[in-house]
Short mmCIF file of C-alpha atoms in Angstrom, two decimals:
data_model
loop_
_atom_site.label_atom_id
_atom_site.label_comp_id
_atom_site.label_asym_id
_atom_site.label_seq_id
_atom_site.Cartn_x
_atom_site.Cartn_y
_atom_site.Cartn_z
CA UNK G 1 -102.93 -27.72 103.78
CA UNK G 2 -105.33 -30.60 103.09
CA UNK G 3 -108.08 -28.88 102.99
CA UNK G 4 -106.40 -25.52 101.63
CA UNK G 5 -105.66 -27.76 98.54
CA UNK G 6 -109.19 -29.27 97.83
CA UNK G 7 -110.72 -25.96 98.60
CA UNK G 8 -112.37 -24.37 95.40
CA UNK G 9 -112.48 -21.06 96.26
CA UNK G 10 -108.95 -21.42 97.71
CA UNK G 11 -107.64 -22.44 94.34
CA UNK G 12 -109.27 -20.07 92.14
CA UNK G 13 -108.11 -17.42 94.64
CA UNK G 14 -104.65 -18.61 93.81
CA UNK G 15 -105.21 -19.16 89.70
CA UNK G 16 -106.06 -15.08 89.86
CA UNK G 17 -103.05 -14.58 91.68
CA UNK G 18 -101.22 -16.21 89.12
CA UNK G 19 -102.42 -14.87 86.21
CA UNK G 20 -100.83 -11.44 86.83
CA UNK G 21 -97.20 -13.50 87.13
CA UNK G 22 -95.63 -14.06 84.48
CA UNK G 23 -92.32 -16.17 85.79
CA UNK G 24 -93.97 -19.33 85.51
CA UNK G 25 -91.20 -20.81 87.61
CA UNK G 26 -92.59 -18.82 90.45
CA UNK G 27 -96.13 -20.10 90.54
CA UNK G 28 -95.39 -23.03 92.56
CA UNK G 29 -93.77 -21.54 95.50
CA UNK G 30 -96.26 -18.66 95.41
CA UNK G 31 -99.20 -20.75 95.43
CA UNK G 32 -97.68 -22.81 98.70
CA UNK G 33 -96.81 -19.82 100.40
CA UNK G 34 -99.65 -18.37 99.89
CA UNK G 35 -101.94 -21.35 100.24
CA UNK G 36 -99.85 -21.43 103.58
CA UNK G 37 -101.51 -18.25 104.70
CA UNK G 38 -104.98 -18.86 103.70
CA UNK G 39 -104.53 -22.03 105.99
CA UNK G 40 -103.23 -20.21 109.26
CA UNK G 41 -105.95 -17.94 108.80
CA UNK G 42 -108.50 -20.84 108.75
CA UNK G 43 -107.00 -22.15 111.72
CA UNK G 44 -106.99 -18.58 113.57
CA UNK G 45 -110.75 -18.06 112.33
CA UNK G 46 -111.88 -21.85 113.24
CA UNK G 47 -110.30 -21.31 116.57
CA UNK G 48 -112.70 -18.06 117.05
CA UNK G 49 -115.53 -19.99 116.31
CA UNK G 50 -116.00 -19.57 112.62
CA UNK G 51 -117.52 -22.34 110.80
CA UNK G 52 -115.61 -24.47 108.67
CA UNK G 53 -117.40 -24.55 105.77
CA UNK G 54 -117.04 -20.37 106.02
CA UNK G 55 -113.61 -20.34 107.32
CA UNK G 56 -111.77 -20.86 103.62
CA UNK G 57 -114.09 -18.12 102.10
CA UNK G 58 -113.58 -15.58 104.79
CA UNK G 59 -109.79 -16.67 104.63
CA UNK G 60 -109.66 -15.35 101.69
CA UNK G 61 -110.99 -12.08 102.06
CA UNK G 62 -108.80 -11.28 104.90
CA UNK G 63 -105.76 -11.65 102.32
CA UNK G 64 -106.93 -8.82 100.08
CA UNK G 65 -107.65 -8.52 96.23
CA UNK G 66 -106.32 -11.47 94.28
CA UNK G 67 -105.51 -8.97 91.42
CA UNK G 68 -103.62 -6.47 93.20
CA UNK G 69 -101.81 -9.33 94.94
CA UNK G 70 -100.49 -10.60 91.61
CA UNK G 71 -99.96 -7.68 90.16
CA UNK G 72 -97.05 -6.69 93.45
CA UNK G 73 -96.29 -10.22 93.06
CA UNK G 74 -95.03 -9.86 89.24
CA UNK G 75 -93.06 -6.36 90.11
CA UNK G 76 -91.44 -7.93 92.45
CA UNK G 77 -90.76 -11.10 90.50
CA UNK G 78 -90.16 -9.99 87.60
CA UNK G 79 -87.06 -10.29 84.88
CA UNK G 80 -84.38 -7.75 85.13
CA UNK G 81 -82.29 -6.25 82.43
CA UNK G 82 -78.89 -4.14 83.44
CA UNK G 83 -79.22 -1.39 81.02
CA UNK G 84 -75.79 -0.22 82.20
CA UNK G 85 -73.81 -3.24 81.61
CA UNK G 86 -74.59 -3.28 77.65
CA UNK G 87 -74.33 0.30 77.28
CA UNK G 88 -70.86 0.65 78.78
CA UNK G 89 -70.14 -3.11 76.57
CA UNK G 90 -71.36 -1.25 73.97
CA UNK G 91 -69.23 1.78 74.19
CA UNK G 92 -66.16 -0.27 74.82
CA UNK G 93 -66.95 -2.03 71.24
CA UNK G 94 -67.57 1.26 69.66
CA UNK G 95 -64.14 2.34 70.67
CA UNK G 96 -62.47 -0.93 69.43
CA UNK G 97 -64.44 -0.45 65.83
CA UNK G 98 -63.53 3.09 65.99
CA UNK G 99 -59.66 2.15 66.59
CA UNK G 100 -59.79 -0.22 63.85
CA UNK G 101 -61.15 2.24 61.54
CA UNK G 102 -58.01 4.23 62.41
CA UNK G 103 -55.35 1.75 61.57
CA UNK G 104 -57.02 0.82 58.70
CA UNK G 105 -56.90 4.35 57.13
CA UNK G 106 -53.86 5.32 58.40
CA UNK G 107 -52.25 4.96 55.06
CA UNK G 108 -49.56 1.64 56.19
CA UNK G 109 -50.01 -0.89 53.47
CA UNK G 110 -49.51 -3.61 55.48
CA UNK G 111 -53.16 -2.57 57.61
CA UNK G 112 -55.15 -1.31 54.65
CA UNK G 113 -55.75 -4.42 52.92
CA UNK G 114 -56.43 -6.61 55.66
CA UNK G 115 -59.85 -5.14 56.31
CA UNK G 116 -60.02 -5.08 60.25
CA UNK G 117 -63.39 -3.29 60.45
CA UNK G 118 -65.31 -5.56 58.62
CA UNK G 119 -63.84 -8.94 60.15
CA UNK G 120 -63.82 -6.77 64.16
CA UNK G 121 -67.50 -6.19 62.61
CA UNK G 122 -68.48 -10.07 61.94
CA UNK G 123 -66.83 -10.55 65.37
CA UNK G 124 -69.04 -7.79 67.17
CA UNK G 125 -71.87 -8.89 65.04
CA UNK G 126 -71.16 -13.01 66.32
CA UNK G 127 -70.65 -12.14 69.81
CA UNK G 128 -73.88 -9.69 69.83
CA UNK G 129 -76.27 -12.42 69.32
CA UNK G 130 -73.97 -15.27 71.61
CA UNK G 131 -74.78 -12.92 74.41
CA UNK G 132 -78.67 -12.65 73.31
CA UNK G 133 -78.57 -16.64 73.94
CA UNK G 134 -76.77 -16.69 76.65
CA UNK G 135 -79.55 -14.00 78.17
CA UNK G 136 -82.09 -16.46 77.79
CA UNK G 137 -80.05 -19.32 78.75
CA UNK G 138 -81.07 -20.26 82.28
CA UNK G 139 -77.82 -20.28 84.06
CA UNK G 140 -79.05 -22.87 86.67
CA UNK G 141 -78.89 -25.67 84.31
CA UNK G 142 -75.31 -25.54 83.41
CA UNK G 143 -74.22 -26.67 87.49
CA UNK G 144 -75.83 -30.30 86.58
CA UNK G 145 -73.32 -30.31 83.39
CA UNK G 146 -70.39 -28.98 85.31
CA UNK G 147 -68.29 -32.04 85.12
CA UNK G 148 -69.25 -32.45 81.27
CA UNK G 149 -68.15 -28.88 80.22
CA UNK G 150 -64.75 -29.38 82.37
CA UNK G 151 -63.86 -32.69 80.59
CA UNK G 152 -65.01 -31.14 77.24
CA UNK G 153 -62.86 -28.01 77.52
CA UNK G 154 -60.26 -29.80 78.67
CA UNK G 155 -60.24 -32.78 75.61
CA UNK G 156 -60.35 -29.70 73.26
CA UNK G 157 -57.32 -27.84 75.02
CA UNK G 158 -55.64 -31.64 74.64
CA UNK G 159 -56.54 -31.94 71.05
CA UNK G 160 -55.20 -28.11 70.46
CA UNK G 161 -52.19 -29.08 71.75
CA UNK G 162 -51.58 -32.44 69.37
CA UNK G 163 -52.68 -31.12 66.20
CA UNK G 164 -53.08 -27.18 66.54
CA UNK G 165 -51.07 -24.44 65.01
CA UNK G 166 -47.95 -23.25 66.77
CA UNK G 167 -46.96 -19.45 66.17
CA UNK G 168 -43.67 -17.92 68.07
CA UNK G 169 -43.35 -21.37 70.27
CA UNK G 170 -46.90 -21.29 71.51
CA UNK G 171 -49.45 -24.12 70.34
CA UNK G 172 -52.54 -22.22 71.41
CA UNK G 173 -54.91 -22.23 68.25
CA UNK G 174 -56.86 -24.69 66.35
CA UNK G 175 -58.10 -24.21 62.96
CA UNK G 176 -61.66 -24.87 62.14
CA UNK G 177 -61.90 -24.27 58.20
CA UNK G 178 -60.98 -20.92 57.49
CA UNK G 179 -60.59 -19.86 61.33
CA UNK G 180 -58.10 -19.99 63.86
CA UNK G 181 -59.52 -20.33 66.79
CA UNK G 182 -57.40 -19.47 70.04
CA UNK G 183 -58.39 -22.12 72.62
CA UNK G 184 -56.02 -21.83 75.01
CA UNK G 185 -57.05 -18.03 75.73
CA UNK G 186 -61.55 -19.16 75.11
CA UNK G 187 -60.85 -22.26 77.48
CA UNK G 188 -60.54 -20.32 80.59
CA UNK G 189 -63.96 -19.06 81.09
CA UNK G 190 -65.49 -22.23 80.14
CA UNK G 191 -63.46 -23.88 82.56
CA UNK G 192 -64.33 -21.68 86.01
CA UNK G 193 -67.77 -21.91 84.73
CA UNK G 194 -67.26 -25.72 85.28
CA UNK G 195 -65.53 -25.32 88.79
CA UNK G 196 -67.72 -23.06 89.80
CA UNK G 197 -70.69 -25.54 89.98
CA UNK G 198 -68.33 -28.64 91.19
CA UNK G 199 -68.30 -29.90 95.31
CA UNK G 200 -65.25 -28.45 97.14
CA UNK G 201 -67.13 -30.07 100.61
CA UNK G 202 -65.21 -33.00 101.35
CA UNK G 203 -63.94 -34.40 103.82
CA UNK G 204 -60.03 -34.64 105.13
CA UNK G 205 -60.13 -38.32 105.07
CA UNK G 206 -62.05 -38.32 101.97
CA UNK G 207 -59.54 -39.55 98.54
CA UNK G 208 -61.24 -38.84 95.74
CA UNK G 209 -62.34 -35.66 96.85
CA UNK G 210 -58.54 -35.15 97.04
CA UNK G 211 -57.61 -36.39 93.47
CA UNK G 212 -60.75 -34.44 91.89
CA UNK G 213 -59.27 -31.04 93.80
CA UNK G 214 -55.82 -31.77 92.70
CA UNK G 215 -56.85 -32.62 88.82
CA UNK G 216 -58.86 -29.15 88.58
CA UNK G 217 -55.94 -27.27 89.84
CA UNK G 218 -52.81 -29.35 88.11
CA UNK G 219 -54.77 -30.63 84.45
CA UNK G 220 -55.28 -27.27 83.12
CA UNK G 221 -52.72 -25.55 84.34
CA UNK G 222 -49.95 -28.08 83.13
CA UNK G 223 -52.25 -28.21 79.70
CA UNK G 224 -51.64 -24.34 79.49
CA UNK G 225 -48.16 -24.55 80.27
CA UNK G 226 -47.12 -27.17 77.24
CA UNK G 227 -48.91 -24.80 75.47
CA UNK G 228 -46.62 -22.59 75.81
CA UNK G 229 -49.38 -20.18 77.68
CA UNK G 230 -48.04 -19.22 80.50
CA UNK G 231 -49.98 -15.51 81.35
CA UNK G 232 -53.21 -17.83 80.76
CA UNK G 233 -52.39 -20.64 83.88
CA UNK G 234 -51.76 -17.56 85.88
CA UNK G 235 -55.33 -16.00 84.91
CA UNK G 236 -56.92 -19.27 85.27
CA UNK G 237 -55.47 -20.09 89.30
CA UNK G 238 -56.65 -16.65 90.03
CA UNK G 239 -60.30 -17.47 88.96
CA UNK G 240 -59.79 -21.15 90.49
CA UNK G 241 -58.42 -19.54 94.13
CA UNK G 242 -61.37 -16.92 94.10
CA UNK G 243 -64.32 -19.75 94.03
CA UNK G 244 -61.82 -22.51 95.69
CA UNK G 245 -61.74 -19.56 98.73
CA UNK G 246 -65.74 -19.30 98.76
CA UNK G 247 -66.26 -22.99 98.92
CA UNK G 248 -63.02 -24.35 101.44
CA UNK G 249 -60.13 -22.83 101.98
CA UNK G 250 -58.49 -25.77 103.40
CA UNK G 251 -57.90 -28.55 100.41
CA UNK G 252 -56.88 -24.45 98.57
CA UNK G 253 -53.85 -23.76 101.01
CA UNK G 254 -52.76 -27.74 101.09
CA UNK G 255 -52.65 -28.60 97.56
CA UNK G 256 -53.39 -24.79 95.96
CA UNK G 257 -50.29 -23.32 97.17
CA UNK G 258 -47.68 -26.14 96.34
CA UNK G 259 -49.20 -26.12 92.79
CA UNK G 260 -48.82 -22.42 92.28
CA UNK G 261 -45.40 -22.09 94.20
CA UNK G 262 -44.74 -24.84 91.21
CA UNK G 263 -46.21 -22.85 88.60
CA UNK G 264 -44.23 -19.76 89.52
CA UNK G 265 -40.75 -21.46 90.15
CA UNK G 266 -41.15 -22.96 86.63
CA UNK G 267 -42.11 -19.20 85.28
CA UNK G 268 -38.47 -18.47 86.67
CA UNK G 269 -36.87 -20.76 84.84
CA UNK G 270 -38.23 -19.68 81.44
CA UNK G 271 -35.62 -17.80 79.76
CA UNK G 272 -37.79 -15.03 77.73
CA UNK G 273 -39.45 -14.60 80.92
CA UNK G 274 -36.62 -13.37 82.96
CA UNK G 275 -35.12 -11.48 79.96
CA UNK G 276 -38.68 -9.91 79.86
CA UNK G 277 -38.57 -9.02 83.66
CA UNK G 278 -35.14 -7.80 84.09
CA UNK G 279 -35.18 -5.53 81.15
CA UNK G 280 -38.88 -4.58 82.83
CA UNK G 281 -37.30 -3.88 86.17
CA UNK G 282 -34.01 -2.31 84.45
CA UNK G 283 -33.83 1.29 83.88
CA UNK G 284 -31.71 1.78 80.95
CA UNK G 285 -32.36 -2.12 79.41
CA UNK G 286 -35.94 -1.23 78.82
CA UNK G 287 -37.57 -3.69 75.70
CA UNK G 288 -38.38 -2.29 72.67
CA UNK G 289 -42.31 -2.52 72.97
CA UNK G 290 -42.32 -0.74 76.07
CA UNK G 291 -39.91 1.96 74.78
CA UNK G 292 -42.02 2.60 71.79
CA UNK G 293 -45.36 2.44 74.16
CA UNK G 294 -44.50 5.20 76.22
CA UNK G 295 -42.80 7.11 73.46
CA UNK G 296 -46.13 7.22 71.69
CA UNK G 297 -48.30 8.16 74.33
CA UNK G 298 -45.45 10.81 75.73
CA UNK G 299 -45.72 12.38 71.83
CA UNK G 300 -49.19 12.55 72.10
CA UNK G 301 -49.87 15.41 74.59
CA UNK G 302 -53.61 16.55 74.70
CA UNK G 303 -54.73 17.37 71.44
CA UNK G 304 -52.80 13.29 69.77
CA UNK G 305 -51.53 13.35 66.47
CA UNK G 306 -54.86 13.58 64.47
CA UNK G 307 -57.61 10.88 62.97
CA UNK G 308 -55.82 7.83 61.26
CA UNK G 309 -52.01 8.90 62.58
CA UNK G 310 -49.46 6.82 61.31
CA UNK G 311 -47.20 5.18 63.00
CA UNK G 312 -44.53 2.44 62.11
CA UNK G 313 -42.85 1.75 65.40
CA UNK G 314 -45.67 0.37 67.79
CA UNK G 315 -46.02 -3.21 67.72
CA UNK G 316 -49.42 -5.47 67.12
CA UNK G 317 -51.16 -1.79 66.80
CA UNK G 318 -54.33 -3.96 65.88
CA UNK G 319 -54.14 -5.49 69.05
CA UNK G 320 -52.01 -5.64 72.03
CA UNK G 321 -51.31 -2.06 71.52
CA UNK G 322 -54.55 -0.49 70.59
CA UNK G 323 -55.18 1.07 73.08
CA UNK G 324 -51.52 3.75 73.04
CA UNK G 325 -52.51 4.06 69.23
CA UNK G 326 -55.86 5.53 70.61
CA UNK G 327 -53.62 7.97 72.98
CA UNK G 328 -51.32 8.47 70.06
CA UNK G 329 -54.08 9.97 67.49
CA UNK G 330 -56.35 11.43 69.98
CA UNK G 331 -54.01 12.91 72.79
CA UNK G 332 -54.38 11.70 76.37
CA UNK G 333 -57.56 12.85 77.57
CA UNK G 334 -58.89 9.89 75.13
CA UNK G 335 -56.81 7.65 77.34
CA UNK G 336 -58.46 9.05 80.52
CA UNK G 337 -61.74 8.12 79.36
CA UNK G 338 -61.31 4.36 78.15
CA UNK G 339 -60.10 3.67 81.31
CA UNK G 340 -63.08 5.39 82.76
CA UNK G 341 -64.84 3.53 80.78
CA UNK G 342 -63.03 0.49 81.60
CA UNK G 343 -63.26 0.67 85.49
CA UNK G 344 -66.71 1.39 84.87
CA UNK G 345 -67.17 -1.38 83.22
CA UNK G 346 -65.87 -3.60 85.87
CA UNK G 347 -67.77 -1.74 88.73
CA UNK G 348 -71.03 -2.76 87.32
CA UNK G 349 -69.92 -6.01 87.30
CA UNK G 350 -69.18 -6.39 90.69
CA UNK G 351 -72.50 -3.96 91.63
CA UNK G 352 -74.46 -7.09 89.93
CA UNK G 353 -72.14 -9.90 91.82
CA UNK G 354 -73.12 -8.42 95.22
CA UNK G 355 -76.80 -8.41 94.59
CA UNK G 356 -76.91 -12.09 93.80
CA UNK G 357 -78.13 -14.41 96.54
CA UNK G 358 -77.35 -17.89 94.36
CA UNK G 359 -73.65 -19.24 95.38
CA UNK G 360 -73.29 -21.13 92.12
CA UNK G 361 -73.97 -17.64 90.19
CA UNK G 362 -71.74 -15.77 92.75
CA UNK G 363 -68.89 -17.89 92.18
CA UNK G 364 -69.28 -17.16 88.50
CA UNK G 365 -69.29 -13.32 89.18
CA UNK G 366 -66.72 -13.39 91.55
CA UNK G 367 -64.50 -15.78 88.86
CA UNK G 368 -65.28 -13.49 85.99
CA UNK G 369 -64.52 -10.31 87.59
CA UNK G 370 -61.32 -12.21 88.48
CA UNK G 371 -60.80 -12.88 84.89
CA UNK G 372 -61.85 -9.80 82.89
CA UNK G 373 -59.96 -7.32 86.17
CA UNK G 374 -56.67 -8.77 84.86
CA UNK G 375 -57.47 -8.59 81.27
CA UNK G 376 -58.31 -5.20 80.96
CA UNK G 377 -56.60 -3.31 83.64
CA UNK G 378 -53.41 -5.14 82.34
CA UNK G 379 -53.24 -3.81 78.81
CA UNK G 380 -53.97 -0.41 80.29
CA UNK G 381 -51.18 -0.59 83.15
CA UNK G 382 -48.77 -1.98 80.48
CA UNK G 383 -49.29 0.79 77.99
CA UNK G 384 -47.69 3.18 80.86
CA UNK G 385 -44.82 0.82 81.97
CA UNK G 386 -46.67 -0.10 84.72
CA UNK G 387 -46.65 -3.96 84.46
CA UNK G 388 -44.79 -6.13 81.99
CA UNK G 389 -45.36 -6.67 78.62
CA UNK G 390 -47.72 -9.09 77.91
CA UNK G 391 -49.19 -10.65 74.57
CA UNK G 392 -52.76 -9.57 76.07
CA UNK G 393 -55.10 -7.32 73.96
CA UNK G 394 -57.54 -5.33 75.80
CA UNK G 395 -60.82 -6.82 75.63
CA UNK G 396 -63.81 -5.46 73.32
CA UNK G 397 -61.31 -2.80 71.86
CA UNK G 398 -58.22 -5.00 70.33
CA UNK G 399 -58.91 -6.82 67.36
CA UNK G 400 -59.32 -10.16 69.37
CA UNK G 401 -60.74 -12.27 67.01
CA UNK G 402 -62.89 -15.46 68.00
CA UNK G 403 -61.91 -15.38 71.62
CA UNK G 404 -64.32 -12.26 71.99
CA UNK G 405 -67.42 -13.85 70.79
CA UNK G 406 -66.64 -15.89 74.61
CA UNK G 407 -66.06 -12.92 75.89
CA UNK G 408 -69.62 -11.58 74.83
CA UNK G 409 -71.16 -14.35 75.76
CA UNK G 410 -70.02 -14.40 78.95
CA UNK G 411 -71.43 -10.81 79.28
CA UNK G 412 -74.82 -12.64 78.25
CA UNK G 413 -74.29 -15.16 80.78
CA UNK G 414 -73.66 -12.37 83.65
CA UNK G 415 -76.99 -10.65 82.26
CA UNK G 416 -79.03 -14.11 82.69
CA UNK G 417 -77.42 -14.31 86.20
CA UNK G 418 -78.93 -10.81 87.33
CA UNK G 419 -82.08 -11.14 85.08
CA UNK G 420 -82.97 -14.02 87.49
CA UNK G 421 -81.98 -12.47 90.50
CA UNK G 422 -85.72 -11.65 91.63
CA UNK G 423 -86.80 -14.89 89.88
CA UNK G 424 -84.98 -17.48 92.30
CA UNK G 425 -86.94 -19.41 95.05
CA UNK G 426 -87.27 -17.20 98.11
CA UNK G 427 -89.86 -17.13 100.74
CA UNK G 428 -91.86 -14.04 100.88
CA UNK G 429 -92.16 -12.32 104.52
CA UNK G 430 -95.20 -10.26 103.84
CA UNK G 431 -98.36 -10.33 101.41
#
């Protein structure tokens, strides 16, 4: 490669090749690889008797047009953007503004004046241009700052819990001038981001591999539970367990499974919690959310009440139960298609997690489809009975408020993922 790399010609074969390529991270390896070729062909030609001072010039012709080689380079390197990912994120906003819009007009005072649409619009509006960073963020440089954002997130979930606002026996949101900002629930994503890009490798023997294993389990889960959140420790060890499974399954089932048997003994011993799942699992003793959840989508039919329906009875209509207010105005074959919608939705997630090569950005995809499967198949499942009540909105149609500007940008995040899929350091077979 010596010679290859004093060569002239070689090089200005190479400088037209990259012209055409407009990854600029690329041009490296394609100018090695490449220059790799030009030199086995100098060998092959010198070893047929070619002259060396014609054996880098006739190299290069046997490779082929510089220009049409950089021009199938860039197609094949170039950025790509998942069309169908923001159109169905898109849709599932729409719905959620559209929904709002409906309980605002629906003629209850206590909705009318609190002017949803326009603060679900700032939201939207926020979390549109988080995910436009977060497209151009390069995804690659977060792994380096793993341990930072996991200490971070976890100091702010501390800090939420010494001097944020408690509501109903939960301390889950910290106010930041006029916001409330619900931590607890925008912590979770930040934190398998972190864990996703930390060493699970260790050895038996080794200690502090141990300890570190044990403190990314145990630290946020016992942080959520003082919190008083218990639905978002169980979200969190399923995204933990899905990239602890892809990394070693061993240190997982030794000090994973103690931790969560833990987690879900002390979920048994929580009063409201067994009241919640008895009357679930009773027939007759059914709670009063669920009763009026099914009532309202049972009253619907096909054809729903009508645009901006009142309706009294169904609690957190804003929010957790958005989505049987939908069914209630506009009869159940608008229920059929938001969860269309929503299992489409998560599809095309996981259709963009299985065409990543990268194991840091797969353990993202796989933690994330973790995350936002539970979140909003739940809501949908509980509307019908299905699953017990939870205080979980569906996301990108309930109200929300600042935890769905993460939410976008994690969308954003995803997109940078895929948009470097053809961008990340490969070896190319054939020229």
């Amino acid at each position: 490669m010596r010679a290859v790399e004093k060569d002239a010609a070689v090089q200005e074969f190479l400088d037209r090749v990259c012209r055409h390529i407009r990854v600029k991270s690329m041009h490296a390896e394609i100018r090695e690889e490449l220059g790799s070729h030009i030199a086995e062909r100098m060998d092959m030609l010198a070893s047929e008797g070619v002259a060396e001072e014609h054996c880098a010039q006739e190299a290069i012709k046997l490779m082929g047009d510089p220009d049409d080689i950089g021009r199938s380079l860039h197609r094949a390197h170039k950025p790509v953007f998942d069309w169908k990912l923001v159109v169905l994120l898109g849709l599932l906003t729409i719905v959620g503004l559209f929904g709002l819009l409906n309980v605002q007009m629906s003629g209850l005072q206590l909705w009318s004046s609190i002017q949803l649409v326009e603060k679900k619009l700032f939201i939207v509006v926020l979390g549109f241009a988080g995910l436009f960073v977060c497209y151009f963020l390069d995804y690659r440089k977060l792994k380096k700052y793993s341990g930072v954002i996991f200490c971070g997130t976890i100091a702010l979930m501390a800090l939420t819990l010494k001097v944020g606002i408690t509501t109903n026996g939960q301390t889950t949101s910290l106010a930041i001038g006029p916001f409330g900002i619900n931590v607890m629930a925008a912590s979770i994503l930040p934190l398998l981001i972190a864990t996703s890009g930390m060493n699970y490798k260790f050895r038996r023997s080794d200690i502090v591999g141990w300890i570190k294993f044990g403190g990314q389990i145990a630290v946020p889960v016992v942080l959520y539970w003082q919190s008083g959140s218990l639905l978002y420790g169980c979200i969190y060890l399923a995204g933990f367990g899905i990239i602890a499974l892809r990394h070693n399954r061993f240190p997982l089932l030794a000090v994973g499974l103690p931790i969560l048997s833990l987690y879900i003994y002390k979920l048994t011993q929580t009063p409201y919690l067994v009241e919640r799942l008895h009357s679930f699992l009773s027939e007759k003793d059914k709670d009063y959310q669920t009763l009026q959840t099914i009532g309202a989508i049972r009253s619907a039919g096909w054809t729903g009440h009508g645009f901006a329906a009142a309706n009294e009875t169904l609690p957190f209509i804003y929010d957790e139960s958005m989505y049987p207010y939908l069914i209630y105005c506009f009869g159940w074959g608008a229920g059929i298609v938001i969860g269309l919608l929503v299992i489409g939705f998560l599809v095309r997630i996981w259709k963009m997690g299985v065409s990543i090569r990268d194991e840091y950005a797969t353990c993202i995809f796989s933690a994330f489809i973790v995350v936002f499967g539970i979140r909003l198949l739940w809501p949908l499942l509980m509307a019908y009975g299905v699953v017990p009540i939870v205080g979980q909105s569906l996301p990108f149609v309930g109200y929300g408020g600042f935890t769905q500007v993460i939410d976008f940008c994690a969308m954003g995040l995803l997109l940078s993922i895929y948009r470097r899929k053809q961008m990340l350091p490969a070896r190319m077979e054939t020229v």
